[in-house]
Each structure stands twice: as C-alpha cells, then as structure tokens.
Amino acid sequence: MEQNFIVTAEHGLHARPAAQLVQVAAPFASAIELVTADKAVNLKSMMSVMGVGLASGASFSVRATGDDAQAAVDAIAARLEEQGLARRA
Amino acid sequence: MPDPTLTSAAAPVTLSGVAASPGTGIGPAFLLSAPDLSFDTLTGQDPAAERARLDNALAASRTDLNGVREGARARLGDDAAAIFDAHLLLLDDPELGAAIQETLTGGANAEAAVHGAFEAFIGMFESLDDPYLRERAADLRDLRARVLSHLLGRPLASLGELREPAIVVAHDLTPSDTAGLDPALVRGVVTAVGGRTSHSAIMARGLGLPAVVGVGEAALAGLTRGTPLIVSGDAGTVTVHPDAAALSAAQAAQVAAQAERDRLDALKDREGRTADGLRVELAANIGAPAEVTGALNAGAEGVGLYRTEFLFLGRDDLPGEDEQYRAYRAVLEGMAGRPVIIRTLDIGGDKALPALGLPHEENPFLGFRAIRLCLARPDLFRVQLRALLRASVHGQLRVMFPMIATVQEFLDARAHLDAARAELTAEGVPVAAGIPVGMMVEIPAAAALSEQFARHADFFSVGSNDLIGYAMAADRMNERVANLYQPLNPAVLTLIALTCQGAARHGKWVGVCGEMAGDPLALPLLVGLGVTELSMSAPALLPRREQVLNLNAAQARELAAHALTLSHAAEVEAAVRAAYPDLTPADA
C-alpha cells in the first residue's frame, strides 16, 4: 500500500509538523515508511521523521505494509490534508 | 540599606543574555551541576542480562516521566506537560530502540549502548539549523541522563537539595530539573544556553520567576556557589558581585513590584462581592493537598475544583481507599470549613494509567473517559466515593461528576454515591449529611438540557476549556485550528447562558472552573450571565477579586445580554473593552 503526496505547506514539511505524524502512525500494526527522493524513513520514529525536510511542492510517498495498511495510510493522509501539509498526488 | 552579605569586594560584572521571564531576583548563586553519569564501556556482556537491566531502567524512566508530567501539568499547565509527552514518545522510539539493541547484541553493557545510540541522534539534531530540532537535542540529553541515572543507580541532581533562597545557575535547566524546583526558594534563574522558547524560559515564566537565559558558558565559568547575583528578567542582564548602587536599584525595582502585590494582598480577606452587592465566590483550582496553602495565601474562599486524577497518575497501581481518604481529608481540613468541590476521576485513554489497562483510542476526548469509565468500572468508582464520603466529616465537601452528557449518567453516578453512603452507614462509619452533589457542564448537551439536569444536580460548574473545545470542535493545542478556540464566541456564551437559566429555574447555582474564570475579559460576561462562583489558578485570584469588587453586576448583565446578540468573538471583545476601558492589553 503506497500513496503519493505533494507538500502544500507554504514553509514545507519540517520537523515540528512531521513529528505529529508519528503520533498518528504509532498505533498501527503495519510497518509505515515515509519515502522521499533520497531515502525512506520509519514513520513511527520521531528520530527518523524529525530529520526529514521537504520543501513546498516536493513529492513523497507513505508506504505501509501489514494488515491495517490501508487504514494507516488513510489516517496519515487525513492528518496531512487536515493540517494543510500535503495533498494526495 | 543593601544587604551587606550580597555586596562584594570583587568588581561588579554585568552579563547579558535573553530576557526570558520578567522580575528582579537578588541572591546567592546555587550551581546546579549534573550528577556523575560516567561509566565503563564493557564488552562481552550477556545481551539478555543487559537487555533486562535496560528494560528496568526504561520502565523506571517511564514511571518518572508520567509523574513529572502530571506534576508539571498541575503547577505549570498543559504546555509544560507536553514536553514530557515528547519524552515518552522518544523513550519508545523504534529507531532509537533498534540502535540500542544492536549494540547490546554485540556484547556491550547497557550504559554504553544507551549512551552511544542517543549520542548519534543528539549529534545529528545539534548539527541542524532548525531551532526546534536543537531543542529536541536538549530533550534527548535530558532523557538519556534519566535512563543512565536509573542504570547506574545514581539519582539525578535535584533542586530538591535547595534549602536557602538562591538564584539557580545551570548550563540549562532540564524539564526534569524545573519540575523539582521549589518556587518559594528560587529567586531567579540563569542559564548558559537557551532562548525565550527553551524549557528553562517557559518553566520560569510559568512559575513567575525572573530568568535570564543564554548568557554563555564562559560567562558562568567564574561563578561559584554563593556568588552574589542580581537577575534582571526584564532587561535580560545578570549582575555578578553587584555594588551598592546596583543593589539599591534592584531593590527599588523589587519594592515597586511588591507594592503592586501588597495593594492586591490587602484585598485578600475581602469577600467576593460586586460593587452593587452581588455575591461572587472566588475559589481556587488545585491538583494536590500541597496546593491548599497557596490557595489560601491568594485569598481563596474555597476550592472550586480539586482534580483527583493526580492521585492516580505516575504510578503502576491504583490508590486505595485509605490513601484517597487521607488526601481528601487533608484538603478539607486545610480549607478549614470553606467549601471544597472534589471532582471524581476525570481520566481516559490519553493518559497512561497502567493499572487500568485502557485501550488506545483514536479520539480520547470523545471516548471512554471520566464518568463513562467510572460507571463502567464500579470497583474503581466505589473506592473513590467511599473515600470521599469518609472524608466528608472533616470539612465542607461538595462532590462533582465530570463529563456528564446525559441525565441518566448523573442519576447513575449519584446512585453509586448513595449506595456507598448506605454501605458506610451499615458499617457504622460516619458520613456528613446533605453533601451537595453537582456536575461539570463541559459537554454542550449538558448546557442544552440544563433545566432537566438542574432538577437533580445541586450545582453546575462550567468546565470552560472543554466546553469551548467541544462547542467549537477545535483543539487549541492544534495550531491550525487554535484560532477557532474562542472563549468569547457568542455561541460559547449562549451555552453558559442556557446553563445559568436552567439552574436558576430550580434555584441552583453555577460556577466556572476553566481558564475563562481567570480571564479578565470574560469575567464581566460570566457574572452578567449569572455565574456566581469563579474558580481559577491561585495567581489569578487577587487581580480577579479586585475586578469583582469594582464590578457593577447590573451593568455586567446589560453587557452580557448585548454580547449574546453579537456575531463574532471579536465584537464581544470590543464590547467588553468599550465597557471597561481600564482593561489593559496585557489583561488579554
């Protein structure tokens, strides 16, 4: 299960908003990764996610593997859109 | 005359830093140095044994953090507590955990594994430009020190050692440091690093302590324990070895600030009553028996909200009936006959309460919490109700149920209270007669149906924080929607008006125990709508008492009636400001 996104946040997707995604991702059983042009990081890890910096307009994807993969991706997509951080591509 | 022990033969030196928290502090330096967390790096260890040691240290750290978080929440508020939520998330971080495990598997001791794994991430965050990430590096250092201190069995250095008034000087105050700080002894705070948004700064403002941060490591190098200092939290300067002139100026600044406090203190024993004679009780919100003294010093006429959940947090077991009884009795006795509203357990899936094994919920604020949890867990609820009733003979108890949405919930909760009373009576245990039983109004459903609720409940207390959140469907901690969290929105005021009207039809009274109660802009509106009890954090009590004493209730009623006809929160604010031009912008 993989969903592509484009960053819509004016100032990009950086540490503080990215850290919120960890709280959304952590409860799911699936392995969840945030995939950018140059790396894939564990979306359940503050450590990994805080190192992510994506400029406005950059594309990335969220990849989930496991029984609740669809629900996980939906929840993350919902949070990204609610917060005006990114839209589905 | 300047105190001679605070002047010095050494030449005065002025250090500059960031003005982080206003006020002037004079006193000797107390250097807070970190404990010795050095250890030997070992190899060839048994990975399973080291893993077990690590797990114990992590569990102990988690217990600490839950306790520290709730302590911070009680004394400093939700923003301060959120720092420890971040620590808890970091403590369970899978990447960090994997890095530690990898080193353990290689035969390292747990200390070396923890140190190394944290170091890599600290180094990474510190090398970045983003100030937010650099602050997270401070979180990681604090967290690592906590885990290492448990592994090594060496307790973290504590401000708890402070016995004399002093100015605390540190590299940086960690959140854990400030959680242990006694505001009565600390005259000021000076740190080498940090900015206005660093933990030290936020905590100092929360406690009302003068603070200057970020003066630099080199500047502090010459200080020793006892070095006389002046902290000017408004100017952002620290005077080391002040001369007589500097000391006089600092004392003059303190005198002026004290004069303002004295003016307010003179009102301490005045009954809360408007200029035209309407009684408005001014009460304090507390989270622990230890806060009673502060409440009384601020002139509290009662306790309008005692949050009992602090008894339950930061521990692996549940407080028993006797332990709860002692806490409730201590508050009732401490308040010496003044009314004390004790709210039954208000807790849910957003709080770590291991003993309850609550499942994680997607929407804890719309979930299984507070009275919903208590009604489903009579074993838990009855223990608390028995403890409350046993304590009732030691003061003027009022019992309040949180998160009531339906009349049936209130009736069910009260039936449990009645059953607990019958049990105690059968056991021959004395219980006070005529204990008022009320409820929180924080769910809009309760406000809408207040007339029906008022047939049964003896009083209402509006939990304005949650009422606003639920009414506007906005989480104020979520910065994208925080602008919708509008205390002065006419919709919120209408819900409070409905609550007051329903209560009045049955001769019941309404209080407010959320932050609105301490908000000078909201105060005339609340009184005008019919609220007759305001419960707030202790520091707000004296300024709000002054405001009540000067208030004309008839004028406030006109203002409130007008506010209900407006469309925008901003119009309400403008109307309040027009009616009370003396409210300074600082009062907003």
XYZ file of C-alpha atoms in Angstrom:
677
model
C 0.000 0.000 0.000
C 1.589 3.250 -1.096
C 0.169 6.720 -1.534
C 1.906 9.641 -3.199
C 1.694 13.177 -1.852
C 2.791 16.686 -2.730
C 3.773 19.100 0.027
C 1.326 22.011 0.129
C 2.507 23.690 3.334
C 3.907 27.092 2.448
C 7.022 26.542 4.538
C 7.409 22.893 3.629
C 7.101 19.786 5.736
C 9.644 20.028 8.513
C 10.372 18.695 11.942
C 7.520 20.042 14.008
C 4.623 19.103 11.704
C 6.366 15.870 10.774
C 6.595 14.894 14.427
C 2.786 14.981 14.647
C 2.624 12.249 12.047
C 4.419 9.913 14.427
C 1.525 10.142 16.836
C -0.857 9.195 14.041
C 1.322 6.337 12.774
C 2.428 4.792 16.069
C -0.810 2.911 16.944
C -0.959 0.950 13.669
C 0.446 -2.555 13.433
C 1.713 -2.107 9.882
C 5.261 -1.055 9.102
C 4.971 2.518 7.825
C 7.601 4.480 5.939
C 7.870 7.973 4.605
C 9.654 7.765 1.259
C 11.381 10.805 -0.229
C 13.520 11.137 -3.333
C 16.650 10.106 -1.492
C 15.576 7.962 1.462
C 12.862 6.021 3.261
C 12.375 6.593 6.995
C 10.303 4.843 9.675
C 7.216 6.997 10.173
C 6.731 5.623 13.688
C 10.032 7.084 14.809
C 10.385 10.676 15.985
C 14.118 10.284 15.474
C 13.794 9.453 11.822
C 10.967 11.736 10.962
C 12.416 14.826 12.592
C 15.341 14.629 10.215
C 13.007 14.983 7.253
C 12.818 18.315 5.462
C 10.643 18.679 2.378
C 10.104 21.950 0.563
C 6.708 23.130 -0.601
C 5.847 21.342 -3.853
C 8.153 18.377 -3.161
C 6.700 14.923 -3.688
C 6.942 11.991 -1.309
C 5.004 8.870 -0.517
C 3.762 6.994 2.527
C 4.216 3.247 2.304
C 2.546 0.813 4.695
C 2.876 -2.939 4.895
C 0.609 -5.043 7.100
C -2.992 -5.894 7.902
C -4.070 -2.347 8.689
C -2.005 -0.729 5.936
C -4.987 0.891 4.236
C -6.328 2.367 7.474
C -2.882 3.636 8.386
C -2.361 5.388 5.077
C -5.857 6.860 5.249
C -5.263 8.205 8.735
C -1.962 9.766 7.748
C -3.419 11.221 4.557
C -6.292 12.677 6.555
C -3.898 14.310 9.001
C -1.695 15.685 6.227
C -4.699 17.197 4.486
C -6.420 18.481 7.625
C -3.252 20.268 8.637
C -2.724 21.672 5.149
C 0.653 19.952 4.957
C 0.252 17.903 1.807
C -2.300 16.670 -0.707
C -2.682 13.319 -2.399
C -0.953 13.212 -5.771
C 20.254 49.645 53.099
C 21.639 46.984 50.803
C 22.176 43.677 52.493
C 25.952 43.587 53.190
C 26.170 39.843 52.547
C 25.129 40.494 48.981
C 27.716 43.123 48.204
C 31.212 42.096 47.498
C 34.737 43.392 47.263
C 35.028 41.973 43.748
C 34.269 44.360 40.907
C 30.755 44.067 39.543
C 30.365 42.412 36.168
C 27.260 42.518 34.024
C 26.383 39.545 31.868
C 23.918 39.846 29.016
C 21.525 37.196 27.950
C 17.971 36.759 26.808
C 15.234 38.316 28.955
C 13.236 35.146 29.448
C 10.942 35.870 32.390
C 10.275 39.283 33.989
C 11.040 40.407 37.517
C 14.110 41.130 39.604
C 15.858 38.490 41.679
C 18.625 39.066 44.213
C 20.500 36.250 45.894
C 23.478 33.940 46.074
C 24.201 31.564 43.192
C 23.252 27.916 43.525
C 25.070 25.939 40.864
C 23.128 23.002 39.637
C 25.641 20.543 38.348
C 24.760 17.342 36.625
C 25.378 14.064 38.505
C 28.312 11.884 37.596
C 26.922 9.602 34.972
C 30.268 8.266 33.850
C 30.572 4.524 33.317
C 32.981 1.987 31.921
C 32.378 0.677 28.441
C 32.331 -3.105 28.664
C 32.337 -5.788 26.017
C 31.468 -9.485 26.088
C 28.373 -8.906 28.245
C 25.361 -11.217 28.234
C 22.917 -9.453 25.883
C 19.854 -10.892 27.646
C 21.027 -9.730 31.074
C 21.864 -6.250 29.771
C 18.521 -6.119 27.984
C 16.773 -6.897 31.276
C 18.710 -4.127 33.042
C 17.809 -1.739 30.258
C 14.134 -2.674 30.370
C 14.059 -1.981 34.102
C 15.686 1.402 33.566
C 13.261 2.258 30.775
C 10.271 1.247 32.895
C 11.552 3.330 35.814
C 12.099 6.269 33.455
C 8.599 5.925 32.093
C 7.155 5.951 35.618
C 9.239 9.047 36.467
C 8.108 10.840 33.346
C 4.432 10.174 33.935
C 4.814 11.582 37.418
C 6.883 14.565 36.320
C 4.418 15.270 33.539
C 1.472 15.408 35.882
C 3.453 17.480 38.368
C 4.263 19.919 35.585
C 0.664 19.953 34.449
C -0.558 20.717 37.969
C 1.956 23.507 38.615
C 2.692 24.850 35.154
C -0.111 23.784 32.816
C -0.572 21.751 29.672
C 2.177 23.372 27.617
C 4.792 22.403 30.153
C 3.367 18.896 30.422
C 3.548 18.424 26.638
C 7.341 18.395 26.876
C 7.100 15.149 28.782
C 4.696 13.668 26.242
C 7.510 14.191 23.746
C 9.948 12.489 26.126
C 7.661 9.489 26.445
C 7.376 9.231 22.670
C 11.157 9.462 22.310
C 11.683 6.840 25.008
C 9.697 4.324 22.950
C 11.203 5.341 19.633
C 11.781 2.293 17.416
C 14.896 3.672 15.686
C 16.499 4.575 18.950
C 15.470 1.200 20.376
C 16.937 -0.614 17.389
C 20.226 1.256 17.660
C 20.486 0.360 21.347
C 19.585 -3.271 20.742
C 22.184 -3.611 18.016
C 24.936 -2.526 20.385
C 23.616 -4.806 23.131
C 23.619 -7.777 20.788
C 27.282 -7.054 20.126
C 28.006 -7.617 23.817
C 28.137 -4.033 25.078
C 26.834 -3.082 28.508
C 23.509 -1.254 28.605
C 25.130 2.053 29.640
C 27.388 2.102 26.585
C 24.547 1.100 24.292
C 22.252 3.850 25.583
C 24.962 6.478 25.524
C 26.091 5.655 22.010
C 22.659 5.427 20.452
C 21.490 8.736 21.945
C 24.771 10.407 21.028
C 24.309 9.701 17.356
C 20.879 11.328 17.324
C 21.912 14.242 19.549
C 24.810 14.956 17.214
C 22.520 14.862 14.235
C 19.953 17.256 15.708
C 22.532 19.670 17.057
C 24.162 19.981 13.658
C 20.914 21.237 12.111
C 19.847 24.824 11.585
C 16.326 24.407 12.863
C 15.932 25.809 16.407
C 13.087 23.364 17.028
C 15.402 20.418 16.378
C 18.166 21.853 18.514
C 15.687 22.000 21.399
C 14.915 18.321 20.762
C 18.616 17.614 21.240
C 18.171 19.056 24.750
C 15.214 16.703 25.257
C 17.381 13.778 24.216
C 20.162 14.743 26.617
C 17.689 15.054 29.445
C 16.120 11.729 28.599
C 19.468 9.992 28.274
C 20.591 11.290 31.655
C 17.399 9.922 33.171
C 17.835 6.444 31.686
C 21.553 6.362 32.609
C 20.825 7.501 36.156
C 18.492 4.538 36.570
C 21.012 2.129 35.013
C 23.764 3.427 37.299
C 21.592 3.801 40.360
C 22.764 7.423 40.759
C 19.866 9.803 41.286
C 19.752 12.932 39.139
C 20.925 16.117 40.848
C 17.928 17.798 42.218
C 16.842 21.272 43.066
C 15.185 19.456 45.925
C 18.527 19.939 47.745
C 17.957 23.667 47.851
C 17.325 24.770 51.431
C 18.065 28.513 51.308
C 16.816 31.189 48.917
C 19.106 31.304 45.892
C 19.439 32.034 42.219
C 19.719 28.811 40.293
C 22.572 28.773 37.795
C 22.880 25.939 35.315
C 24.078 25.053 31.853
C 20.429 24.637 31.043
C 17.578 23.605 33.276
C 16.113 20.384 32.067
C 12.367 19.921 32.302
C 13.042 17.355 34.994
C 15.059 19.908 36.989
C 12.348 22.515 36.926
C 9.665 20.016 37.849
C 11.500 19.546 41.167
C 12.009 23.234 41.848
C 10.515 24.954 44.882
C 9.373 28.398 43.733
C 9.425 29.633 47.319
C 13.215 29.274 47.492
C 14.252 30.174 43.978
C 14.811 33.911 43.467
C 15.763 33.641 39.835
C 17.176 31.502 37.095
C 20.296 31.966 34.963
C 21.334 29.554 32.254
C 24.241 29.379 29.861
C 22.220 28.274 26.869
C 18.681 28.603 25.581
C 16.296 31.223 24.240
C 12.838 32.539 25.031
C 11.275 29.268 23.956
C 13.676 26.954 25.754
C 12.355 24.809 28.570
C 14.024 26.918 31.242
C 12.327 30.059 29.957
C 8.868 28.548 29.662
C 9.049 26.981 33.091
C 10.363 30.172 34.731
C 7.500 32.213 33.288
C 5.053 29.555 34.437
C 6.362 29.877 37.975
C 6.729 33.659 37.885
C 10.487 33.522 38.479
C 12.822 36.149 36.980
C 15.043 34.466 34.396
C 17.865 35.326 32.041
C 18.919 32.563 29.681
C 21.661 32.091 27.127
C 24.356 34.148 28.876
C 27.008 31.753 27.576
C 29.096 29.077 29.230
C 32.175 31.275 29.534
C 30.230 33.964 31.389
C 29.198 31.494 34.067
C 32.609 29.911 34.475
C 33.688 32.302 37.220
C 30.658 31.718 39.416
C 30.773 29.569 42.492
C 28.145 28.610 44.995
C 27.227 31.718 46.945
C 28.428 34.308 44.405
C 26.086 37.307 44.835
C 23.892 37.911 41.801
C 21.115 40.144 40.545
C 18.903 38.731 37.819
C 17.022 41.384 35.857
C 14.489 39.395 33.944
C 13.085 42.467 32.196
C 16.433 43.743 30.904
C 17.992 40.353 30.293
C 21.044 41.074 32.423
C 22.779 39.388 35.326
C 24.947 41.441 37.658
C 27.713 39.442 39.297
C 29.189 40.846 42.526
C 26.813 43.831 42.426
C 27.953 47.070 44.026
C 25.799 49.083 46.405
C 24.275 51.189 43.619
C 23.232 48.175 41.551
C 21.790 46.513 44.613
C 19.793 49.628 45.537
C 18.352 49.857 42.049
C 17.394 46.187 42.073
C 15.796 46.521 45.474
C 13.854 49.570 44.293
C 12.526 47.525 41.384
C 11.510 44.779 43.781
C 9.866 47.279 46.098
C 7.777 48.675 43.260
C 6.684 45.189 42.219
C 5.990 44.320 45.826
C 3.872 47.456 46.272
C 1.629 46.243 43.482
C 1.361 42.839 45.135
C 0.639 44.431 48.511
C -2.125 46.534 47.045
C -3.745 43.318 45.852
C -2.897 41.426 49.033
C -4.910 43.955 51.008
C -7.956 42.529 49.245
C -7.174 39.009 50.368
C -9.738 38.772 53.119
C -12.455 40.719 51.333
C -15.497 38.656 50.471
C -16.056 38.354 46.723
C -18.926 40.735 46.088
C -19.613 43.195 43.294
C -19.840 46.919 43.981
C -23.648 46.622 43.858
C -23.716 43.718 46.290
C -23.897 40.512 44.223
C -22.043 37.686 45.934
C -19.444 36.053 43.627
C -17.392 33.359 45.308
C -13.727 33.296 44.288
C -12.247 29.839 44.580
C -9.060 28.038 43.585
C -8.371 25.102 41.286
C -5.946 22.636 42.841
C -4.468 19.267 41.952
C -2.946 18.184 45.252
C -3.311 18.818 49.005
C 0.015 20.692 48.935
C -1.609 23.442 46.891
C -4.043 24.393 49.645
C -1.538 26.758 51.269
C -1.000 28.674 48.041
C -4.738 28.883 47.508
C -5.342 30.290 50.993
C -2.459 32.745 50.626
C -4.149 34.035 47.494
C -7.375 34.513 49.420
C -9.341 31.563 48.046
C -12.849 31.420 49.506
C -12.999 27.746 48.673
C -11.732 25.123 46.302
C -13.843 25.173 43.157
C -12.077 22.236 41.566
C -9.871 19.606 43.146
C -8.653 17.383 40.322
C -8.326 13.960 41.892
C -6.647 12.371 38.871
C -3.203 13.459 40.087
C -3.538 10.794 42.782
C -3.792 8.172 40.067
C -1.081 9.215 37.653
C 2.586 8.356 37.505
C 2.249 5.017 39.276
C 1.697 1.401 38.378
C -1.024 0.660 40.941
C -4.223 2.394 42.000
C -4.526 4.499 45.150
C -6.531 2.598 47.754
C -9.472 3.914 49.755
C -7.336 4.915 52.727
C -4.784 6.758 50.618
C -7.538 8.658 48.823
C -9.303 9.387 52.100
C -6.133 10.925 53.526
C -5.701 13.208 50.510
C -9.333 14.368 50.525
C -9.314 14.846 54.276
C -6.091 16.892 54.036
C -7.710 19.272 51.547
C -10.956 19.565 53.512
C -9.116 20.201 56.767
C -6.667 22.555 55.095
C -9.523 24.680 53.771
C -10.887 24.870 57.328
C -14.593 24.802 56.704
C -14.538 26.604 53.364
C -16.365 24.721 50.614
C -14.313 22.208 48.637
C -15.560 20.785 45.351
C -13.895 17.465 44.713
C -14.262 16.175 41.192
C -14.328 12.420 40.747
C -11.781 10.788 38.482
C -11.516 12.508 35.089
C -9.226 10.295 33.125
C -9.242 8.446 29.810
C -7.227 6.871 27.057
C -4.976 9.903 26.591
C -3.340 9.332 29.982
C -1.048 6.449 30.756
C -2.663 4.626 33.637
C -1.078 1.191 33.517
C -3.216 -0.257 36.308
C -6.392 0.298 34.288
C -5.080 -1.173 31.040
C -7.123 1.264 28.988
C -7.008 0.615 25.255
C -5.605 3.264 22.962
C -8.352 5.338 21.389
C -8.322 7.353 18.187
C -10.382 10.087 19.811
C -9.807 10.019 23.550
C -11.664 13.288 24.117
C -14.765 11.778 22.565
C -14.095 8.401 24.104
C -14.160 6.216 27.148
C -13.196 8.580 29.923
C -14.210 10.274 33.165
C -17.733 9.368 34.329
C -18.097 6.932 31.419
C -15.128 4.978 32.672
C -16.218 5.233 36.308
C -19.741 3.982 35.637
C -18.299 1.019 33.734
C -15.787 0.325 36.490
C -17.769 0.465 39.752
C -14.863 -1.269 41.506
C -12.776 1.823 40.829
C -15.557 4.366 41.328
C -16.849 2.972 44.630
C -13.414 3.149 46.219
C -13.238 6.855 45.407
C -16.807 7.568 46.534
C -16.280 5.754 49.852
C -13.071 7.723 50.410
C -14.883 10.997 49.651
C -17.782 10.224 51.974
C -15.465 9.169 54.790
C -13.577 12.447 54.386
C -16.813 14.459 54.344
C -16.927 14.789 58.126
C -13.704 16.845 58.043
C -14.957 19.867 56.176
C -17.488 21.205 53.734
C -17.449 18.696 50.887
C -19.193 19.112 47.547
C -18.946 16.193 45.128
C -18.813 16.827 41.388
C -19.056 14.390 38.486
C -17.129 15.175 35.278
C -18.067 14.727 31.604
C -21.806 14.289 32.148
C -23.664 14.077 28.835
C -26.992 12.538 29.837
C -29.332 12.911 32.786
C -29.151 9.139 33.218
C -25.382 9.301 33.756
C -25.861 11.829 36.520
C -28.567 9.710 38.162
C -26.419 6.576 37.879
C -23.385 8.320 39.342
C -25.440 9.651 42.232
C -26.930 6.193 42.810
C -23.389 4.880 43.278
C -22.741 7.667 45.754
C -25.946 6.806 47.647
C -25.028 3.123 47.681
C -21.569 3.924 49.011
C -23.181 6.039 51.735
C -25.526 3.162 52.663
C -22.563 0.761 52.867
C -20.637 3.087 55.151
C -23.649 3.729 57.345
C -24.191 -0.022 57.676
C -20.548 -0.326 58.702
C -21.077 2.353 61.316
C -18.758 4.856 59.580
C -19.878 8.489 59.995
C -20.707 10.482 56.866
C -21.729 14.163 56.699
C -25.380 14.846 55.906
C -26.550 16.979 52.998
C -23.439 16.856 50.824
C -24.203 18.856 47.648
C -23.773 16.753 44.520
C -23.124 18.630 41.295
C -21.740 18.170 37.837
C -19.407 19.663 35.308
C -21.012 21.358 32.329
C -18.426 20.821 29.621
C -20.418 18.875 27.034
C -22.801 21.097 25.056
C -25.562 18.502 25.603
C -25.476 19.259 29.321
C -25.783 23.004 28.698
C -28.646 22.489 26.264
C -30.576 20.396 28.775
C -29.564 22.299 31.881
C -33.143 22.761 33.086
C -33.639 18.982 33.237
C -30.237 18.455 34.840
C -30.962 21.160 37.404
C -33.909 19.132 38.716
C -31.347 16.651 40.019
C -27.954 18.322 40.353
C -27.289 20.657 43.289
C -24.882 22.842 41.302
C -23.148 23.208 37.972
C -19.534 24.049 37.287
C -18.760 25.031 33.717
C -15.510 23.433 32.554
C -14.910 26.180 30.045
C -11.795 24.693 28.409
C -13.606 21.561 27.322
C -16.921 23.317 26.718
C -15.237 25.676 24.250
C -13.367 22.784 22.642
C -16.485 20.690 22.228
C -18.690 23.600 21.172
C -16.269 24.863 18.538
C -14.902 21.377 17.697
C -11.398 22.808 17.942
C -8.361 21.561 19.814
C -6.474 24.628 20.956
C -3.218 22.672 21.040
C -3.576 22.173 17.290
C -2.150 25.377 15.897
C -4.027 25.023 12.617
C -7.393 25.322 14.347
C -6.467 27.090 17.585
C -7.978 30.298 16.153
C -11.382 28.604 16.400
C -10.937 28.033 20.108
C -12.779 31.249 21.041
C -13.790 31.727 24.669
C -15.700 34.882 23.802
C -17.590 33.428 20.851
C -21.301 34.233 21.342
C -22.018 30.504 20.842
C -19.971 29.672 23.920
C -21.587 32.484 25.894
C -25.019 31.231 24.809
C -24.266 27.767 26.204
C -23.218 29.324 29.505
C -26.354 31.497 29.491
C -28.501 28.384 28.962
C -26.739 26.681 31.839
C -27.455 29.633 34.137
C -31.092 29.892 33.054
C -31.734 26.175 33.641
C -30.057 26.340 37.035
C -31.957 29.462 38.079
C -35.310 27.804 37.406
C -34.539 25.331 40.168
C -32.683 27.667 42.487
C -29.301 26.078 41.741
C -26.023 27.950 41.289
C -23.442 27.937 38.507
C -19.673 28.248 38.752
C -16.927 28.278 36.152
C -13.724 26.320 36.758
C -11.923 26.590 33.413
C -9.414 29.215 32.353
C -12.242 31.588 31.440
C -12.852 32.075 35.164
C -9.482 33.800 35.480
C -9.765 35.800 32.256
C -10.404 39.493 32.969
C -12.208 39.947 29.656
C -14.584 37.069 30.326
C -15.252 37.930 33.958
C -17.894 40.662 33.483
C -19.659 38.490 30.911
C -19.742 35.456 33.192
C -21.072 37.457 36.124
C -23.558 39.141 33.799
C -24.782 35.757 32.560
C -25.468 34.617 36.118
C -22.301 32.792 37.204
C -21.775 33.217 40.957
C -18.632 31.199 41.559
C -15.310 31.557 39.747
C -12.583 29.005 40.319
C -9.133 29.650 38.903
C -5.418 29.120 39.410
C -4.233 30.781 42.613
C -2.130 33.558 40.985
C -5.223 34.942 39.218
C -7.325 35.186 42.388
C -6.270 38.576 43.726
C -6.414 40.502 40.451
C -9.826 38.965 39.685
C -11.055 39.773 43.182
C -10.151 43.404 42.627
C -12.094 43.273 39.375
C -15.166 41.731 41.033
C -15.111 44.296 43.847
C -15.175 47.098 41.287
C -17.758 45.477 39.055
C -21.336 46.623 38.771
C -23.414 43.470 38.254
C -26.353 45.330 36.689
C -24.041 46.833 34.079
C -22.444 43.401 33.541
C -25.900 41.899 32.902
C -26.574 44.512 30.226
C -23.211 43.837 28.635
C -23.775 40.073 28.668
C -27.254 40.412 27.151
C -25.767 42.553 24.403
C -22.905 40.071 23.840
C -25.425 37.292 23.195
C -26.792 39.270 20.247
C -23.400 39.688 18.564
C -21.980 37.506 15.782
C -18.243 37.475 16.334
C -15.882 36.847 19.218
C -14.003 39.988 18.186
C -17.199 42.054 18.558
C -17.688 40.652 22.045
C -14.146 41.552 22.969
C -14.603 45.054 21.576
C -17.831 45.466 23.561
C -16.120 44.379 26.765
C -13.199 46.709 26.155
C -15.545 49.595 25.395
C -17.429 48.976 28.646
C -14.222 48.562 30.679
C -11.559 50.770 29.077
C -9.277 50.182 32.063
C -8.595 46.608 30.975
C -5.120 46.946 29.561
C -3.995 44.944 26.537
C -1.823 42.997 28.965
C -5.019 41.702 30.529
C -5.981 39.961 27.313
